[in-house]
Coordinates of C-alpha atoms in Angstrom, one line a residue:
M285 CA 65.3 96.0 81.3
K286 CA 68.3 97.6 79.7
R287 CA 71.6 96.1 81.0
T288 CA 74.3 98.4 82.2
K289 CA 77.8 98.4 80.7
A290 CA 79.1 96.8 83.9
Q291 CA 76.5 93.9 83.6
E292 CA 77.4 93.4 79.9
S293 CA 81.1 93.3 80.9
R294 CA 80.6 90.8 83.7
S295 CA 78.7 88.6 81.3
A296 CA 81.5 88.9 78.7
I297 CA 84.0 87.9 81.4
E298 CA 81.9 84.8 82.2
R299 CA 81.7 83.9 78.5
L300 CA 85.4 84.2 78.1
Y301 CA 86.0 82.0 81.1
I302 CA 83.5 79.3 80.0
T303 CA 84.7 79.4 76.4
M304 CA 88.4 79.0 77.3
R305 CA 87.6 76.2 79.7
H306 CA 85.6 74.4 76.9
L307 CA 88.4 74.9 74.3
F308 CA 90.9 73.6 76.8
M309 CA 89.0 70.4 77.4
R310 CA 88.4 70.0 73.6
G311 CA 92.1 70.1 73.0
N312 CA 92.5 72.6 70.1
Y313 CA 90.9 75.5 68.2
K314 CA 91.5 77.9 65.4
P315 CA 91.6 81.5 66.6
T316 CA 89.7 82.7 63.5
G317 CA 87.3 79.8 63.5
V318 CA 83.8 79.7 65.2
S319 CA 85.3 79.0 68.7
G320 CA 88.0 81.6 68.3
E321 CA 85.6 84.2 67.1
S322 CA 83.5 83.7 70.3
L323 CA 86.6 84.6 72.3
V324 CA 87.2 87.6 70.1
Q325 CA 83.6 88.9 70.4
A326 CA 83.6 88.5 74.2
L327 CA 87.0 90.3 74.5
L328 CA 85.7 93.2 72.3
T329 CA 82.6 93.5 74.4
L330 CA 84.6 93.6 77.6
S331 CA 87.2 96.0 76.0
P332 CA 89.8 95.7 78.8
E333 CA 91.6 98.9 79.9
I334 CA 94.9 97.2 79.4
Y335 CA 94.2 96.6 75.7
G336 CA 93.3 100.3 75.1
L337 CA 92.4 100.6 71.4
V338 CA 91.4 97.0 70.9
N339 CA 87.9 98.0 69.7
D340 CA 89.2 100.6 67.2
P341 CA 88.8 99.0 63.7
E342 CA 92.0 100.6 62.4
K343 CA 94.3 101.7 65.1
L344 CA 96.6 99.2 66.9
E345 CA 97.1 99.3 70.6
L346 CA 100.9 99.7 70.8
E347 CA 101.4 99.9 74.6
G348 CA 99.1 96.9 75.1
L349 CA 101.1 95.1 72.5
L350 CA 104.4 95.7 74.3
Y351 CA 102.8 94.5 77.6
V352 CA 101.7 91.3 75.9
M353 CA 104.9 90.6 74.1
E354 CA 106.9 90.9 77.4
R355 CA 104.7 88.1 78.7
L356 CA 105.0 85.8 75.7
P357 CA 108.1 84.0 74.3
Q358 CA 110.2 86.0 71.9
G359 CA 109.3 85.1 68.3
I360 CA 105.8 83.8 69.1
E361 CA 104.4 86.3 66.5
E362 CA 106.2 84.3 63.8
C363 CA 104.6 80.9 64.7
R364 CA 101.4 79.6 63.1
Y365 CA 101.0 76.8 65.6
I366 CA 101.1 77.4 69.4
R367 CA 100.9 74.4 71.7
L368 CA 100.4 74.6 75.4
I369 CA 102.1 71.7 77.2
S370 CA 102.8 70.5 80.7
K371 CA 106.3 69.8 82.0
E372 CA 107.0 66.9 79.6
G373 CA 110.7 66.5 79.3
Y374 CA 111.5 69.4 76.9
E375 CA 113.8 70.8 79.6
D376 CA 116.2 68.0 78.8
S377 CA 116.0 68.5 75.0
G378 CA 118.3 70.4 72.7
F379 CA 115.7 73.2 72.2
Q380 CA 116.7 76.6 73.4
V381 CA 114.6 77.6 76.5
L382 CA 112.8 80.9 76.1
V383 CA 111.6 82.5 79.3
P384 CA 109.5 85.7 78.9
S385 CA 110.8 88.6 81.0
K386 CA 107.5 89.3 82.8
R387 CA 106.1 85.7 83.1
K388 CA 108.0 82.7 84.3
R389 CA 107.2 80.2 81.6
N390 CA 109.6 77.8 79.9
C391 CA 109.0 78.0 76.1
Y392 CA 110.5 76.1 73.2
R393 CA 110.7 77.1 69.6
V394 CA 110.4 73.7 67.9
D395 CA 110.7 75.0 64.3
D396 CA 109.9 78.0 62.2
E397 CA 106.2 77.5 62.6
Q398 CA 105.7 76.0 66.1
M399 CA 106.1 77.3 69.6
Y400 CA 105.6 75.1 72.7
V401 CA 104.7 76.9 76.0
E402 CA 104.9 75.1 79.4
M403 CA 101.9 75.8 81.6
T404 CA 102.8 74.7 85.2
R405 CA 101.1 77.5 87.2
G406 CA 97.4 76.3 86.9
K407 CA 94.3 77.5 85.1
S408 CA 95.0 81.2 85.7
D409 CA 98.2 80.8 83.6
I410 CA 96.2 79.2 80.8
Y411 CA 93.5 81.9 80.9
D412 CA 96.2 84.6 80.9
I413 CA 98.0 83.4 77.8
L414 CA 94.8 82.7 75.9
T415 CA 93.5 86.2 76.5
H416 CA 96.8 87.7 75.4
L417 CA 96.9 85.5 72.2
T418 CA 93.3 86.5 71.4
F419 CA 94.4 90.2 71.6
L420 CA 97.3 89.4 69.2
Y421 CA 94.9 87.9 66.7
I422 CA 92.5 90.8 66.8
E423 CA 95.4 93.2 66.2
S424 CA 96.8 91.0 63.4
E425 CA 93.5 91.3 61.5
K426 CA 93.8 95.1 61.7
I427 CA 97.3 94.9 60.2
R428 CA 96.1 92.8 57.3
T429 CA 93.2 95.2 56.7
N430 CA 95.5 98.2 56.8
S431 CA 97.9 96.5 54.4
T432 CA 95.5 95.8 51.6
D433 CA 92.9 97.7 49.6
P434 CA 89.2 96.7 49.3
K435 CA 90.1 94.3 46.5
G436 CA 92.7 92.5 48.6
R437 CA 95.7 94.0 46.8
I438 CA 98.8 94.5 49.0
N439 CA 99.8 98.1 49.3
L440 CA 103.3 99.7 49.0
N441 CA 103.8 100.3 52.7
W442 CA 103.5 96.5 53.4
K443 CA 106.1 95.8 50.7
K444 CA 108.4 98.4 52.1
L445 CA 108.1 97.0 55.6
K446 CA 109.0 93.6 54.3
E447 CA 112.2 95.1 52.8
I448 CA 113.0 96.7 56.2
V449 CA 112.5 93.4 58.1
D450 CA 114.7 91.6 55.5
K451 CA 117.5 94.2 56.0
E452 CA 117.1 93.9 59.8
N453 CA 117.5 90.1 59.6
R454 CA 120.7 90.5 57.5
G455 CA 122.1 93.0 60.0
E456 CA 122.1 95.8 57.4
E457 CA 121.4 99.5 58.1
F458 CA 118.1 101.0 57.1
N459 CA 116.3 104.4 57.4
R460 CA 114.5 104.2 60.7
E461 CA 112.4 107.3 60.0
A462 CA 111.2 105.9 56.7
A463 CA 110.5 102.5 58.4
C464 CA 108.4 104.3 61.1
S465 CA 106.6 106.1 58.3
Y466 CA 105.5 102.7 56.8
L467 CA 104.4 101.7 60.3
T468 CA 102.0 104.7 60.6
H469 CA 100.0 103.4 57.6
L470 CA 99.9 99.8 58.9
T471 CA 99.2 100.6 62.6
G472 CA 96.9 103.6 62.1
R473 CA 99.0 105.5 64.6
T474 CA 100.9 108.8 64.2
F475 CA 104.5 109.1 63.2
E476 CA 105.3 110.4 66.7
E477 CA 103.5 107.5 68.4
C478 CA 105.4 105.0 66.2
I479 CA 108.8 106.5 66.9
A480 CA 108.1 106.2 70.7
A481 CA 106.8 102.7 70.4
V482 CA 109.8 101.5 68.4
Q483 CA 112.1 102.9 71.1
K484 CA 110.1 101.1 73.8
F485 CA 110.3 97.8 72.0
E486 CA 114.0 98.2 71.5
S487 CA 114.5 98.8 75.2
S488 CA 112.6 95.5 76.0
H489 CA 115.0 92.6 76.5
N490 CA 112.3 90.1 75.6
S491 CA 110.7 91.0 72.3
N492 CA 111.8 91.4 68.7
S493 CA 111.7 94.8 67.0
L494 CA 108.3 96.4 66.4
F495 CA 109.0 96.3 62.7
S496 CA 109.4 92.5 62.8
I497 CA 106.4 91.9 65.1
I498 CA 104.0 94.0 63.0
Y499 CA 105.3 92.3 59.8
H500 CA 105.0 88.7 61.1
M501 CA 101.6 89.3 62.7
G502 CA 100.3 90.7 59.4
R503 CA 102.0 87.9 57.4
L504 CA 100.3 85.1 59.2
S505 CA 96.9 86.8 59.0
M506 CA 97.4 87.3 55.2
E507 CA 98.5 83.7 54.6
E508 CA 95.5 82.5 56.4
S509 CA 93.1 84.8 54.6
L510 CA 94.6 84.4 51.1
E511 CA 96.1 80.9 51.1
G512 CA 94.0 79.1 53.8
N513 CA 97.0 78.4 56.1
D514 CA 95.1 78.4 59.3
R515 CA 96.6 79.3 62.7
E516 CA 96.0 76.9 65.6
I517 CA 96.3 76.7 69.3
S518 CA 96.3 73.3 70.9
F519 CA 96.7 71.7 74.4
S520 CA 98.6 68.6 75.1
A521 CA 96.9 65.5 76.6
T522 CA 99.3 65.6 79.6
L523 CA 98.5 69.2 80.3
R524 CA 94.7 68.5 80.3
E525 CA 95.3 65.5 82.6
R526 CA 97.4 67.4 85.1
V527 CA 95.7 70.8 85.5
G528 CA 93.8 70.9 88.8
H529 CA 95.5 68.0 90.4
H530 CA 98.3 69.8 92.3
V531 CA 101.0 67.9 90.6
Y532 CA 103.6 70.8 90.7
G533 CA 102.4 72.3 94.0
E534 CA 102.8 68.9 95.8
A535 CA 106.4 68.5 94.5
W536 CA 107.2 72.1 95.4
A537 CA 105.8 71.8 99.0
N538 CA 107.5 68.4 99.6
A539 CA 110.9 69.9 98.5
I540 CA 110.5 72.6 101.2
K541 CA 109.4 70.1 103.9
T542 CA 112.3 67.9 103.0
V543 CA 114.8 70.8 103.6
L544 CA 113.1 71.6 106.9
D545 CA 113.4 67.9 107.9
E546 CA 117.0 67.7 106.9
Q547 CA 117.8 70.8 109.0
N548 CA 115.8 69.6 112.0
L549 CA 113.4 72.5 111.7
L550 CA 110.0 70.8 111.5
E551 CA 109.1 71.3 115.2
R552 CA 110.3 74.9 115.4
P553 CA 107.8 77.8 115.1
I554 CA 107.3 78.5 111.4
H555 CA 106.2 81.8 109.7
V556 CA 105.3 81.6 106.0
I557 CA 105.8 84.8 104.0
S558 CA 104.7 85.1 100.3
A559 CA 106.6 88.1 99.0
N560 CA 109.7 88.2 96.9
L561 CA 113.3 86.9 97.2
H562 CA 115.1 90.1 98.1
S563 CA 113.2 92.3 100.6
V564 CA 113.1 89.9 103.6
V565 CA 116.8 89.0 103.2
N566 CA 117.9 92.6 102.7
T567 CA 115.8 93.9 105.6
I568 CA 116.9 91.3 108.2
Y569 CA 120.5 90.8 107.2
G570 CA 121.0 94.4 106.2
H571 CA 120.3 95.4 109.8
Q572 CA 122.5 92.6 111.1
A573 CA 125.5 92.8 108.8
L574 CA 125.7 96.5 108.4
G575 CA 124.4 97.5 111.9
L576 CA 121.5 99.6 110.4
K577 CA 119.7 101.1 113.4
D578 CA 116.2 102.0 112.0
Y579 CA 113.8 101.5 109.1
E580 CA 115.0 104.7 107.3
A581 CA 118.6 103.3 107.1
I582 CA 117.2 100.0 105.8
E583 CA 115.2 101.8 103.1
D584 CA 118.2 103.9 102.0
M585 CA 120.2 100.7 101.7
A586 CA 117.4 99.1 99.6
M587 CA 117.3 102.1 97.3
K588 CA 121.0 101.8 96.6
I589 CA 120.8 98.1 95.9
S590 CA 117.7 98.6 93.6
V591 CA 119.6 101.1 91.3
N592 CA 122.8 99.0 91.6
S593 CA 124.7 102.1 92.7
K594 CA 128.4 102.0 93.1
G595 CA 129.4 100.6 96.4
N596 CA 126.0 99.1 97.3
K597 CA 126.1 96.3 99.9
G598 CA 123.9 93.7 98.1
K599 CA 126.6 91.1 97.7
E600 CA 128.0 91.7 101.2
I601 CA 124.5 91.2 102.7
L602 CA 123.9 88.0 100.8
D603 CA 127.3 86.5 101.8
Y604 CA 126.6 87.3 105.4
A605 CA 123.1 85.8 105.1
R606 CA 124.4 82.5 103.8
K607 CA 126.6 82.2 106.9
N608 CA 123.8 83.2 109.3
G609 CA 120.8 80.9 108.5
L610 CA 119.8 81.6 104.9
I611 CA 119.0 78.4 102.9
Q612 CA 118.0 78.8 99.3
V613 CA 115.8 76.0 98.1
V614 CA 116.3 75.2 94.5
D615 CA 113.0 74.8 92.6
T616 CA 112.9 71.7 90.3
S617 CA 109.1 71.3 90.6
G618 CA 108.1 73.4 87.6
T619 CA 106.1 75.9 89.7
N620 CA 108.8 78.6 89.0
I621 CA 108.3 79.8 92.7
G622 CA 111.7 80.2 94.4
V623 CA 111.9 79.6 98.2
Q624 CA 114.2 80.7 101.0
V625 CA 114.3 79.2 104.4
I626 CA 115.7 81.5 107.1
D627 CA 116.8 79.7 110.3
T628 CA 117.0 82.4 113.0
G629 CA 118.7 79.9 115.3
K630 CA 121.9 80.2 113.2
M631 CA 122.0 84.0 113.5
S632 CA 124.9 85.5 115.4
S633 CA 122.9 88.6 116.1
S634 CA 120.5 88.7 119.0
N635 CA 118.1 90.9 117.1
L636 CA 115.9 90.1 114.1
L637 CA 115.3 93.9 113.5
P638 CA 116.1 97.0 115.4
G639 CA 114.3 96.6 118.7
V640 CA 113.0 93.1 117.9
K641 CA 115.0 90.6 120.0
L642 CA 115.2 86.9 119.3
E643 CA 114.7 84.1 121.8
E644 CA 117.9 83.2 123.7
S645 CA 117.4 79.5 123.1
D646 CA 118.3 78.6 119.5
K647 CA 115.7 75.7 119.6
K648 CA 112.9 78.2 120.3
R649 CA 113.9 80.6 117.6
P650 CA 111.5 80.8 114.6
V651 CA 112.0 79.7 111.0
L652 CA 110.9 81.9 108.1
V653 CA 109.8 80.3 104.9
V654 CA 109.9 83.0 102.2
M655 CA 108.3 82.2 98.8
D656 CA 108.2 84.2 95.6
Y657 CA 104.9 85.3 94.1
A658 CA 102.4 82.7 93.0
F659 CA 100.2 83.4 90.0
G660 CA 96.4 83.3 90.4
E661 CA 94.9 79.9 91.3
Q662 CA 98.5 78.6 91.7
A663 CA 98.4 80.3 95.1
Y664 CA 95.8 77.8 96.4
E665 CA 97.6 74.8 94.9
C666 CA 100.9 75.7 96.5
F667 CA 99.6 76.9 99.9
D668 CA 97.2 74.0 100.2
E669 CA 100.1 71.5 99.8
L670 CA 102.5 73.5 102.0
L671 CA 100.1 73.6 104.9
K672 CA 99.5 69.8 104.9
P673 CA 101.4 67.6 107.4
Y674 CA 104.8 66.3 106.2
E675 CA 104.6 62.6 105.6
V676 CA 107.5 60.4 106.6
G677 CA 106.7 56.8 105.8
Q678 CA 103.4 56.1 107.7
Q679 CA 103.9 59.1 110.0
K680 CA 102.3 62.5 109.5
V681 CA 104.2 65.4 111.1
P682 CA 102.1 68.7 111.2
L683 CA 104.0 71.9 110.7
N684 CA 104.1 74.3 113.6
I685 CA 102.9 77.3 111.6
I686 CA 102.4 80.4 113.7
S687 CA 101.6 83.0 111.0
T688 CA 101.2 83.5 107.3
A689 CA 101.9 86.8 105.6
I690 CA 101.1 87.8 102.0
M691 CA 102.6 90.8 100.4
G692 CA 101.9 91.5 96.8
K693 CA 101.4 94.0 93.9
A694 CA 97.8 95.0 93.1
G695 CA 95.7 97.4 91.1
I696 CA 94.4 100.2 93.3
L697 CA 90.9 101.8 92.6
E698 CA 91.3 105.0 94.6
G699 CA 94.9 106.2 94.8
K700 CA 98.1 106.1 92.8
K701 CA 101.1 103.9 92.1
G702 CA 103.1 103.1 95.2
D703 CA 100.2 103.5 97.7
I704 CA 99.4 100.7 100.2
M705 CA 96.3 98.6 100.5
I706 CA 95.4 96.7 103.7
P707 CA 92.5 94.2 103.0
N708 CA 90.0 93.0 105.5
A709 CA 88.3 90.6 103.1
H710 CA 88.9 88.9 99.7
V711 CA 85.9 88.8 97.3
F712 CA 86.3 86.3 94.5
E713 CA 85.0 87.8 91.2
G714 CA 82.4 85.9 89.4
T715 CA 81.5 83.6 92.3
A716 CA 79.6 83.9 95.6
D717 CA 82.8 83.2 97.5
N718 CA 84.1 85.8 99.9
Y719 CA 86.6 85.5 102.7
P720 CA 86.5 88.0 105.6
F721 CA 89.4 87.7 108.0
K722 CA 91.2 89.5 110.9
N723 CA 94.3 91.1 109.4
E724 CA 97.1 91.5 111.9
L725 CA 98.3 94.5 109.9
D726 CA 96.4 97.8 110.2
A727 CA 96.4 101.0 108.2
A728 CA 97.7 102.8 111.3
D729 CA 100.9 100.7 111.1
F730 CA 101.9 102.5 107.9
E731 CA 101.1 106.1 108.8
G732 CA 103.8 108.7 108.9
F733 CA 105.9 107.2 106.0
G734 CA 104.7 109.5 103.2
L735 CA 102.5 106.9 101.6
N736 CA 98.7 106.9 101.3
V737 CA 97.1 103.8 102.9
Y738 CA 93.6 102.3 102.1
Q739 CA 91.8 99.7 104.1
G740 CA 88.8 97.6 103.0
P741 CA 87.8 94.6 100.8
M742 CA 89.8 93.6 97.8
I743 CA 88.6 91.8 94.7
T744 CA 90.4 88.6 93.5
V745 CA 90.0 88.7 89.7
L746 CA 90.3 85.9 87.1
G747 CA 93.0 87.7 85.2
T748 CA 94.9 91.0 84.8
S749 CA 93.5 91.5 81.3
L750 CA 89.8 90.8 82.1
Q751 CA 88.9 94.1 83.6
N752 CA 87.4 97.4 82.4
K753 CA 86.4 100.7 84.0
E754 CA 82.7 99.8 84.3
V755 CA 83.3 96.5 86.2
L756 CA 85.9 98.1 88.5
G757 CA 83.8 101.2 89.1
Y758 CA 80.9 98.9 90.2
F759 CA 83.1 97.2 92.8
M760 CA 84.4 100.5 94.1
E761 CA 81.2 102.5 94.2
S762 CA 78.7 99.8 95.2
S763 CA 78.3 98.5 98.7
W764 CA 81.3 96.2 98.1
K765 CA 83.5 99.4 98.6
A766 CA 86.5 97.6 97.1
I767 CA 89.9 99.3 97.4
G768 CA 91.8 97.2 94.9
L769 CA 92.1 94.1 92.8
E770 CA 94.7 91.3 92.6
M771 CA 94.7 87.6 91.6
E772 CA 95.8 85.5 94.5
G773 CA 94.2 86.7 97.8
A774 CA 91.0 84.5 97.8
H775 CA 93.1 81.5 96.8
Y776 CA 95.6 82.0 99.7
Q777 CA 92.8 82.6 102.2
K778 CA 90.8 79.5 101.0
A779 CA 93.9 77.4 101.6
I780 CA 94.5 78.9 105.1
Q781 CA 90.9 78.6 106.2
S782 CA 90.5 75.0 105.0
A783 CA 93.8 74.0 106.7
S784 CA 93.1 75.7 110.0
K785 CA 89.3 75.4 110.4
I786 CA 88.3 72.3 108.6
R787 CA 91.3 69.9 108.1
N788 CA 93.0 70.9 111.3
S789 CA 96.4 70.6 109.6
I790 CA 97.6 73.8 111.3
R791 CA 96.5 75.6 114.5
K792 CA 93.2 77.4 114.4
S793 CA 94.7 80.5 115.9
V794 CA 97.2 81.0 113.0
K795 CA 97.8 84.7 112.4
V796 CA 97.1 86.2 109.0
M797 CA 98.7 89.3 107.4
Y798 CA 97.9 90.8 104.0
A799 CA 99.3 94.0 102.5
Y800 CA 99.6 95.2 98.9
Y801 CA 101.3 98.0 97.1
A802 CA 99.8 99.6 94.1
S803 CA 101.5 98.7 90.8
D804 CA 98.8 100.5 88.7
N805 CA 95.5 102.2 88.8
P806 CA 93.3 100.6 86.1
L807 CA 90.7 103.4 86.4
E808 CA 93.3 106.1 85.6
T809 CA 94.4 106.8 82.0
G810 CA 98.1 106.3 81.7
S811 CA 98.4 104.3 84.9
T812 CA 97.3 100.8 83.8
L813 CA 99.8 97.9 83.8
A814 CA 100.5 98.5 80.2
S815 CA 102.0 101.9 81.1
G816 CA 105.1 100.3 82.4
A817 CA 106.8 98.9 85.5
L818 CA 106.6 100.6 88.9
G819 CA 110.4 101.1 89.1
M820 CA 111.8 103.0 92.1
E821 CA 108.3 104.0 93.3
G822 CA 107.9 100.4 94.4
V823 CA 111.0 100.2 96.7
R824 CA 109.6 102.2 99.6
P825 CA 106.2 100.3 99.9
T826 CA 107.9 96.9 99.3
Y827 CA 110.4 97.4 102.1
L828 CA 107.9 99.2 104.5
I829 CA 105.5 96.3 104.2
T830 CA 108.3 93.8 104.7
Y831 CA 109.5 95.6 107.8
K832 CA 106.0 95.7 109.3
I833 CA 105.4 92.0 108.6
L834 CA 108.6 91.2 110.4
E835 CA 107.7 93.4 113.3
Q836 CA 104.4 91.5 113.7
I837 CA 106.2 88.2 113.5
G838 CA 108.5 89.5 116.2
K839 CA 105.5 90.0 118.5
A840 CA 104.8 86.2 118.4
W841 CA 107.7 85.3 120.7

């Protein structure tokens, strides 16, 4: 039987997953060696939407390149050796800490040739970076090919680009249009496309210039091909020992429980919210501090804060919050997940939101634990540890968790950026695992606010980069009837179900809420993650979902 493109793609995803796991356990590999080539071939077979032109033998994928560079440490394209490490003490060294703008990773440039990258967010983090690096190596081979003739002689455009990069390093002026002209030959793209890409890279606060990135990617590929200077990716022994053992998640959860214990909050009703570190605070305290009477007023306030407009009340709200129950938990665990504890017992207002009254007794008022977004499998590690009882000596104190709420960004399969998705099940891609649940949120809750709302199953994927139209089309059009894809849902639900139904760490009747807003549509050209951030389109769904979650929490007392 002839296999469909979707079947071939799913097979390629599995090969990528298995190969990366094997290379991780082995400890090192060469990207252009036999093992690295198996990753390359699997990625080319899959041909993810986010990497656009990756299969073109001559043209570079420039939008995908920017997407990747914003998630990797600045200057990584200059390094021949990349080492993935655990949290091993480099934070106390004299090396400059490099943190990519779109991925919370501590990275260290050890010398001209070596970059160390901390992996503290679980296997998903490792698969994510290995996929991006594989893409970089594929594109670097194109640059080398475009820079040499069939006999291996370096062409004029490469020599000219080197002169441009040297001038840039010395801070000298150079002819930008001429430089872009050289790029057209080396990237296989039009002059117009190169001009636009150069401007996008310049507006990025994380990456070097496109001239420098193209030059150094090509340089390392040439040196490996002509001089035998191999590139290498390795994994530290400590990283291989720690992954999968909840080392960072346990430390993270214990820090939260310690704060709850110190503030005498362990026995109070607790509501856990996985969202971000601004919308919950601004929604609750914006209403209380500024006297905002309805959701529309809160959204208007949020818009002004988001664009940092003159006279916005962001600082005033935060100052008020700190005096009325907001506790910010400093993360030293390495998870890079910030946390806020909101003690409603210390609020001077009698309302949580417009029309949502708080208990009169401070001791019965709830506590909100707000955590920033987890990444992939890290969601299970952190939630699993958080839902366990707090151990004080020989005593185990269970947390009085009433509800858990998950808000996140996701790719939508039928709709556009900014639309809302309400899942009723999480299906874990590549496994037989699926998690149906009763969602306390409903599509009807979001009607009348000018946003499209979709309800149905969602796919929890292995990585943002490991998708293409055929696989996603299968999930949407088959009997799965999936509405979107994200990376954490199945992991959160697995932790919630095991804690409530098997381990009995929390009440069996714990309420569950999930809602996502669309950051991209991977089936729509020009709307993938590589097309850019959501921007102001994300403010309304973010604050609307936050408001509805808080309304549901208010129904619990």
